[in-house]
Amino acid sequence: MTERTQVDLDTFIAREYPKVVAAVGLITGNRQDAADAVQDAIVGFLAKPPAREITNVAAWITVVATNRARDLQRSRGAESRAYAKVGTSDGSYDSALAGLDVDVLDAINKLPVQQKQVCVLHYLLDQSVETIAEGLGVSEGTIKTQLFRARKALAARVRKEDHHG
């Protein structure tokens, strides 16, 4: 990143960041996602600065953040429509997990992604090791290993919670 780009970005953050977040919130009608969208635009600006020189960083970030916020709104809308088609709601997520102990749910959330995935598929969705292996494109031995590691980690975490909780 050039020194000028860094100076422009520092100046933007110090002087214009709150106004741009407010502007993106106003444009998109969603103030909650505005800050995230602006931060994503800043990260994009840092990771891959525009090829041409930007004379107004605030304007550039406002446009990029607005586009990202709108994309997020569109994808959420599509998700809601998909839930409606299958006859479920976004709230069904919470009801599906209502029967789980809070400590178990917390322990599951702390598992590495692969272990969490096979654990949820096997124990919560009652899928066989063979079905999971086929769906993920890995061997049954890999699934069994991930389940073993997940059980071991869950047992240790829940035991730890019992002693401290």
PDB file of C-alpha atoms in Angstrom:
ATOM      1  CA  MET A   1       0.000   0.000   0.000  1.00  0.00           C
ATOM      2  CA  THR A   2       1.312   3.393  -0.893  1.00  0.00           C
ATOM      3  CA  GLU A   3       1.940   5.985   1.768  1.00  0.00           C
ATOM      4  CA  ARG A   4      -0.707   8.235   0.236  1.00  0.00           C
ATOM      5  CA  THR A   5      -3.293   5.443   0.433  1.00  0.00           C
ATOM      6  CA  GLN A   6      -2.460   4.904   4.095  1.00  0.00           C
ATOM      7  CA  VAL A   7      -2.732   8.632   4.830  1.00  0.00           C
ATOM      8  CA  ASP A   8      -6.036   8.854   2.946  1.00  0.00           C
ATOM      9  CA  LEU A   9      -7.406   5.895   4.886  1.00  0.00           C
ATOM     10  CA  ASP A  10      -6.201   7.235   8.248  1.00  0.00           C
ATOM     11  CA  THR A  11      -7.805  10.593   7.480  1.00  0.00           C
ATOM     12  CA  PHE A  12     -11.039   8.881   6.438  1.00  0.00           C
ATOM     13  CA  ILE A  13     -11.229   6.848   9.648  1.00  0.00           C
ATOM     14  CA  ALA A  14     -10.430   9.827  11.869  1.00  0.00           C
ATOM     15  CA  ARG A  15     -12.822  12.284  10.218  1.00  0.00           C
ATOM     16  CA  GLU A  16     -15.444  10.590   8.097  1.00  0.00           C
ATOM     17  CA  TYR A  17     -16.031   7.022   9.291  1.00  0.00           C
ATOM     18  CA  PRO A  18     -19.094   7.768  11.498  1.00  0.00           C
ATOM     19  CA  LYS A  19     -20.720   9.873   8.756  1.00  0.00           C
ATOM     20  CA  VAL A  20     -20.165   7.150   6.161  1.00  0.00           C
ATOM     21  CA  VAL A  21     -21.643   4.474   8.459  1.00  0.00           C
ATOM     22  CA  ALA A  22     -24.673   6.723   8.992  1.00  0.00           C
ATOM     23  CA  ALA A  23     -24.945   7.368   5.252  1.00  0.00           C
ATOM     24  CA  VAL A  24     -24.790   3.666   4.385  1.00  0.00           C
ATOM     25  CA  GLY A  25     -27.428   2.956   7.035  1.00  0.00           C
ATOM     26  CA  LEU A  26     -29.651   5.653   5.604  1.00  0.00           C
ATOM     27  CA  ILE A  27     -29.177   4.511   2.000  1.00  0.00           C
ATOM     28  CA  THR A  28     -29.827   0.847   2.751  1.00  0.00           C
ATOM     29  CA  GLY A  29     -32.361   1.329   5.524  1.00  0.00           C
ATOM     30  CA  ASN A  30     -30.397  -1.008   7.773  1.00  0.00           C
ATOM     31  CA  ARG A  31     -28.232   0.654  10.388  1.00  0.00           C
ATOM     32  CA  GLN A  32     -27.183  -2.655  12.004  1.00  0.00           C
ATOM     33  CA  ASP A  33     -25.415  -3.901   8.876  1.00  0.00           C
ATOM     34  CA  ALA A  34     -23.995  -0.501   7.882  1.00  0.00           C
ATOM     35  CA  ALA A  35     -20.963  -0.613  10.192  1.00  0.00           C
ATOM     36  CA  ASP A  36     -20.085  -4.157   9.077  1.00  0.00           C
ATOM     37  CA  ALA A  37     -20.424  -3.194   5.434  1.00  0.00           C
ATOM     38  CA  VAL A  38     -18.183  -0.138   5.890  1.00  0.00           C
ATOM     39  CA  GLN A  39     -15.593  -2.228   7.703  1.00  0.00           C
ATOM     40  CA  ASP A  40     -15.709  -4.824   4.913  1.00  0.00           C
ATOM     41  CA  ALA A  41     -15.153  -2.037   2.379  1.00  0.00           C
ATOM     42  CA  ILE A  42     -12.158  -0.767   4.370  1.00  0.00           C
ATOM     43  CA  VAL A  43     -10.691  -4.270   4.505  1.00  0.00           C
ATOM     44  CA  GLY A  44     -11.195  -4.565   0.745  1.00  0.00           C
ATOM     45  CA  PHE A  45      -9.530  -1.195   0.254  1.00  0.00           C
ATOM     46  CA  LEU A  46      -6.533  -2.374   2.292  1.00  0.00           C
ATOM     47  CA  ALA A  47      -6.336  -5.855   0.799  1.00  0.00           C
ATOM     48  CA  LYS A  48      -6.657  -4.771  -2.800  1.00  0.00           C
ATOM     49  CA  PRO A  49      -6.533  -1.019  -3.276  1.00  0.00           C
ATOM     50  CA  PRO A  50      -8.319   0.233  -6.395  1.00  0.00           C
ATOM     51  CA  ALA A  51      -6.188   0.284  -9.536  1.00  0.00           C
ATOM     52  CA  ARG A  52      -6.909   3.930 -10.187  1.00  0.00           C
ATOM     53  CA  GLU A  53      -6.230   6.693  -7.708  1.00  0.00           C
ATOM     54  CA  ILE A  54      -9.184   7.453  -5.470  1.00  0.00           C
ATOM     55  CA  THR A  55      -9.658  11.166  -4.904  1.00  0.00           C
ATOM     56  CA  ASN A  56     -12.469  10.762  -2.359  1.00  0.00           C
ATOM     57  CA  VAL A  57     -12.002   7.736  -0.108  1.00  0.00           C
ATOM     58  CA  ALA A  58     -15.241   8.417   1.775  1.00  0.00           C
ATOM     59  CA  ALA A  59     -17.289   8.366  -1.419  1.00  0.00           C
ATOM     60  CA  TRP A  60     -15.572   5.209  -2.680  1.00  0.00           C
ATOM     61  CA  ILE A  61     -16.110   3.377   0.624  1.00  0.00           C
ATOM     62  CA  THR A  62     -19.722   4.579   0.795  1.00  0.00           C
ATOM     63  CA  VAL A  63     -20.477   3.121  -2.638  1.00  0.00           C
ATOM     64  CA  VAL A  64     -18.696  -0.187  -1.947  1.00  0.00           C
ATOM     65  CA  ALA A  65     -20.275  -0.538   1.507  1.00  0.00           C
ATOM     66  CA  THR A  66     -23.736   0.264   0.178  1.00  0.00           C
ATOM     67  CA  ASN A  67     -23.359  -2.407  -2.496  1.00  0.00           C
ATOM     68  CA  ARG A  68     -22.225  -4.960   0.087  1.00  0.00           C
ATOM     69  CA  ALA A  69     -25.086  -4.116   2.435  1.00  0.00           C
ATOM     70  CA  ARG A  70     -27.591  -4.461  -0.418  1.00  0.00           C
ATOM     71  CA  ASP A  71     -26.065  -7.808  -1.412  1.00  0.00           C
ATOM     72  CA  LEU A  72     -26.510  -8.990   2.170  1.00  0.00           C
ATOM     73  CA  GLN A  73     -30.133  -7.818   2.193  1.00  0.00           C
ATOM     74  CA  ARG A  74     -30.791  -9.649  -1.074  1.00  0.00           C
ATOM     75  CA  SER A  75     -29.273 -12.872   0.216  1.00  0.00           C
ATOM     76  CA  ARG A  76     -31.284 -12.641   3.445  1.00  0.00           C
ATOM     77  CA  GLY A  77     -34.415 -12.076   1.391  1.00  0.00           C
ATOM     78  CA  ALA A  78     -33.634 -15.122  -0.727  1.00  0.00           C
ATOM     79  CA  GLU A  79     -33.017 -17.138   2.422  1.00  0.00           C
ATOM     80  CA  SER A  80     -36.355 -16.057   3.897  1.00  0.00           C
ATOM     81  CA  ARG A  81     -38.154 -16.945   0.670  1.00  0.00           C
ATOM     82  CA  ALA A  82     -36.472 -20.372   0.662  1.00  0.00           C
ATOM     83  CA  TYR A  83     -37.550 -20.968   4.274  1.00  0.00           C
ATOM     84  CA  ALA A  84     -41.090 -19.952   3.351  1.00  0.00           C
ATOM     85  CA  LYS A  85     -41.150 -22.415   0.422  1.00  0.00           C
ATOM     86  CA  VAL A  86     -40.183 -25.363   2.617  1.00  0.00           C
ATOM     87  CA  GLY A  87     -42.595 -24.328   5.339  1.00  0.00           C
ATOM     88  CA  THR A  88     -40.153 -23.379   8.054  1.00  0.00           C
ATOM     89  CA  SER A  89     -39.082 -20.097   9.540  1.00  0.00           C
ATOM     90  CA  ASP A  90     -35.829 -18.535  10.639  1.00  0.00           C
ATOM     91  CA  GLY A  91     -37.026 -19.068  14.226  1.00  0.00           C
ATOM     92  CA  SER A  92     -37.123 -22.830  13.756  1.00  0.00           C
ATOM     93  CA  TYR A  93     -33.358 -22.839  14.300  1.00  0.00           C
ATOM     94  CA  ASP A  94     -33.841 -21.910  17.952  1.00  0.00           C
ATOM     95  CA  SER A  95     -36.671 -24.387  18.456  1.00  0.00           C
ATOM     96  CA  ALA A  96     -34.618 -27.204  16.931  1.00  0.00           C
ATOM     97  CA  LEU A  97     -31.897 -26.589  19.517  1.00  0.00           C
ATOM     98  CA  ALA A  98     -34.268 -25.985  22.435  1.00  0.00           C
ATOM     99  CA  GLY A  99     -33.861 -29.541  23.756  1.00  0.00           C
ATOM    100  CA  LEU A 100     -30.085 -29.301  24.024  1.00  0.00           C
ATOM    101  CA  ASP A 101     -28.389 -28.523  27.305  1.00  0.00           C
ATOM    102  CA  VAL A 102     -26.790 -25.067  27.240  1.00  0.00           C
ATOM    103  CA  ASP A 103     -23.383 -26.479  28.219  1.00  0.00           C
ATOM    104  CA  VAL A 104     -23.567 -29.127  25.481  1.00  0.00           C
ATOM    105  CA  LEU A 105     -24.553 -26.528  22.889  1.00  0.00           C
ATOM    106  CA  ASP A 106     -21.678 -24.299  23.999  1.00  0.00           C
ATOM    107  CA  ALA A 107     -19.255 -27.242  23.831  1.00  0.00           C
ATOM    108  CA  ILE A 108     -20.468 -28.145  20.312  1.00  0.00           C
ATOM    109  CA  ASN A 109     -19.946 -24.545  19.182  1.00  0.00           C
ATOM    110  CA  LYS A 110     -16.321 -24.700  20.388  1.00  0.00           C
ATOM    111  CA  LEU A 111     -15.471 -27.781  18.318  1.00  0.00           C
ATOM    112  CA  PRO A 112     -13.364 -27.417  15.168  1.00  0.00           C
ATOM    113  CA  VAL A 113     -15.577 -27.067  12.074  1.00  0.00           C
ATOM    114  CA  GLN A 114     -15.062 -30.628  10.791  1.00  0.00           C
ATOM    115  CA  GLN A 115     -15.839 -32.180  14.180  1.00  0.00           C
ATOM    116  CA  LYS A 116     -18.844 -29.929  14.676  1.00  0.00           C
ATOM    117  CA  GLN A 117     -20.152 -30.847  11.234  1.00  0.00           C
ATOM    118  CA  VAL A 118     -19.933 -34.626  11.677  1.00  0.00           C
ATOM    119  CA  CYS A 119     -21.157 -34.423  15.279  1.00  0.00           C
ATOM    120  CA  VAL A 120     -24.276 -32.470  14.291  1.00  0.00           C
ATOM    121  CA  LEU A 121     -24.954 -34.683  11.270  1.00  0.00           C
ATOM    122  CA  HIS A 122     -24.549 -37.894  13.279  1.00  0.00           C
ATOM    123  CA  TYR A 123     -26.047 -37.060  16.661  1.00  0.00           C
ATOM    124  CA  LEU A 124     -28.576 -34.338  15.936  1.00  0.00           C
ATOM    125  CA  LEU A 125     -29.691 -35.311  12.428  1.00  0.00           C
ATOM    126  CA  ASP A 126     -29.251 -39.046  13.047  1.00  0.00           C
ATOM    127  CA  GLN A 127     -27.217 -39.641   9.877  1.00  0.00           C
ATOM    128  CA  SER A 128     -25.170 -42.826   9.548  1.00  0.00           C
ATOM    129  CA  VAL A 129     -21.382 -42.762   9.310  1.00  0.00           C
ATOM    130  CA  GLU A 130     -21.699 -44.125   5.773  1.00  0.00           C
ATOM    131  CA  THR A 131     -24.132 -41.377   4.712  1.00  0.00           C
ATOM    132  CA  ILE A 132     -21.969 -38.629   6.206  1.00  0.00           C
ATOM    133  CA  ALA A 133     -18.829 -40.001   4.540  1.00  0.00           C
ATOM    134  CA  GLU A 134     -20.584 -40.162   1.186  1.00  0.00           C
ATOM    135  CA  GLY A 135     -21.994 -36.653   1.537  1.00  0.00           C
ATOM    136  CA  LEU A 136     -18.674 -35.124   2.538  1.00  0.00           C
ATOM    137  CA  GLY A 137     -16.643 -37.162   0.050  1.00  0.00           C
ATOM    138  CA  VAL A 138     -14.350 -38.701   2.673  1.00  0.00           C
ATOM    139  CA  SER A 139     -13.797 -42.183   4.037  1.00  0.00           C
ATOM    140  CA  GLU A 140     -15.886 -43.716   6.810  1.00  0.00           C
ATOM    141  CA  GLY A 141     -12.695 -43.963   8.856  1.00  0.00           C
ATOM    142  CA  THR A 142     -12.288 -40.192   8.656  1.00  0.00           C
ATOM    143  CA  ILE A 143     -15.830 -39.716   9.941  1.00  0.00           C
ATOM    144  CA  LYS A 144     -15.272 -42.195  12.769  1.00  0.00           C
ATOM    145  CA  THR A 145     -12.052 -40.392  13.733  1.00  0.00           C
ATOM    146  CA  GLN A 146     -13.790 -37.001  13.723  1.00  0.00           C
ATOM    147  CA  LEU A 147     -16.659 -38.400  15.828  1.00  0.00           C
ATOM    148  CA  PHE A 148     -14.210 -39.930  18.301  1.00  0.00           C
ATOM    149  CA  ARG A 149     -12.344 -36.632  18.640  1.00  0.00           C
ATOM    150  CA  ALA A 150     -15.592 -34.692  18.961  1.00  0.00           C
ATOM    151  CA  ARG A 151     -16.906 -37.015  21.702  1.00  0.00           C
ATOM    152  CA  LYS A 152     -13.621 -36.746  23.564  1.00  0.00           C
ATOM    153  CA  ALA A 153     -13.603 -32.935  23.346  1.00  0.00           C
ATOM    154  CA  LEU A 154     -17.276 -32.674  24.301  1.00  0.00           C
ATOM    155  CA  ALA A 155     -16.835 -34.954  27.305  1.00  0.00           C
ATOM    156  CA  ALA A 156     -13.857 -32.937  28.524  1.00  0.00           C
ATOM    157  CA  ARG A 157     -15.656 -29.605  28.095  1.00  0.00           C
ATOM    158  CA  VAL A 158     -18.911 -30.724  29.704  1.00  0.00           C
ATOM    159  CA  ARG A 159     -16.991 -32.315  32.617  1.00  0.00           C
ATOM    160  CA  LYS A 160     -15.055 -29.046  33.018  1.00  0.00           C
ATOM    161  CA  GLU A 161     -18.341 -27.083  33.047  1.00  0.00           C
ATOM    162  CA  ASP A 162     -19.762 -29.443  35.696  1.00  0.00           C
ATOM    163  CA  HIS A 163     -16.779 -28.782  37.975  1.00  0.00           C
ATOM    164  CA  HIS A 164     -16.777 -25.021  37.460  1.00  0.00           C
ATOM    165  CA  GLY A 165     -20.459 -24.341  36.916  1.00  0.00           C
TER     166      GLY A 165
END
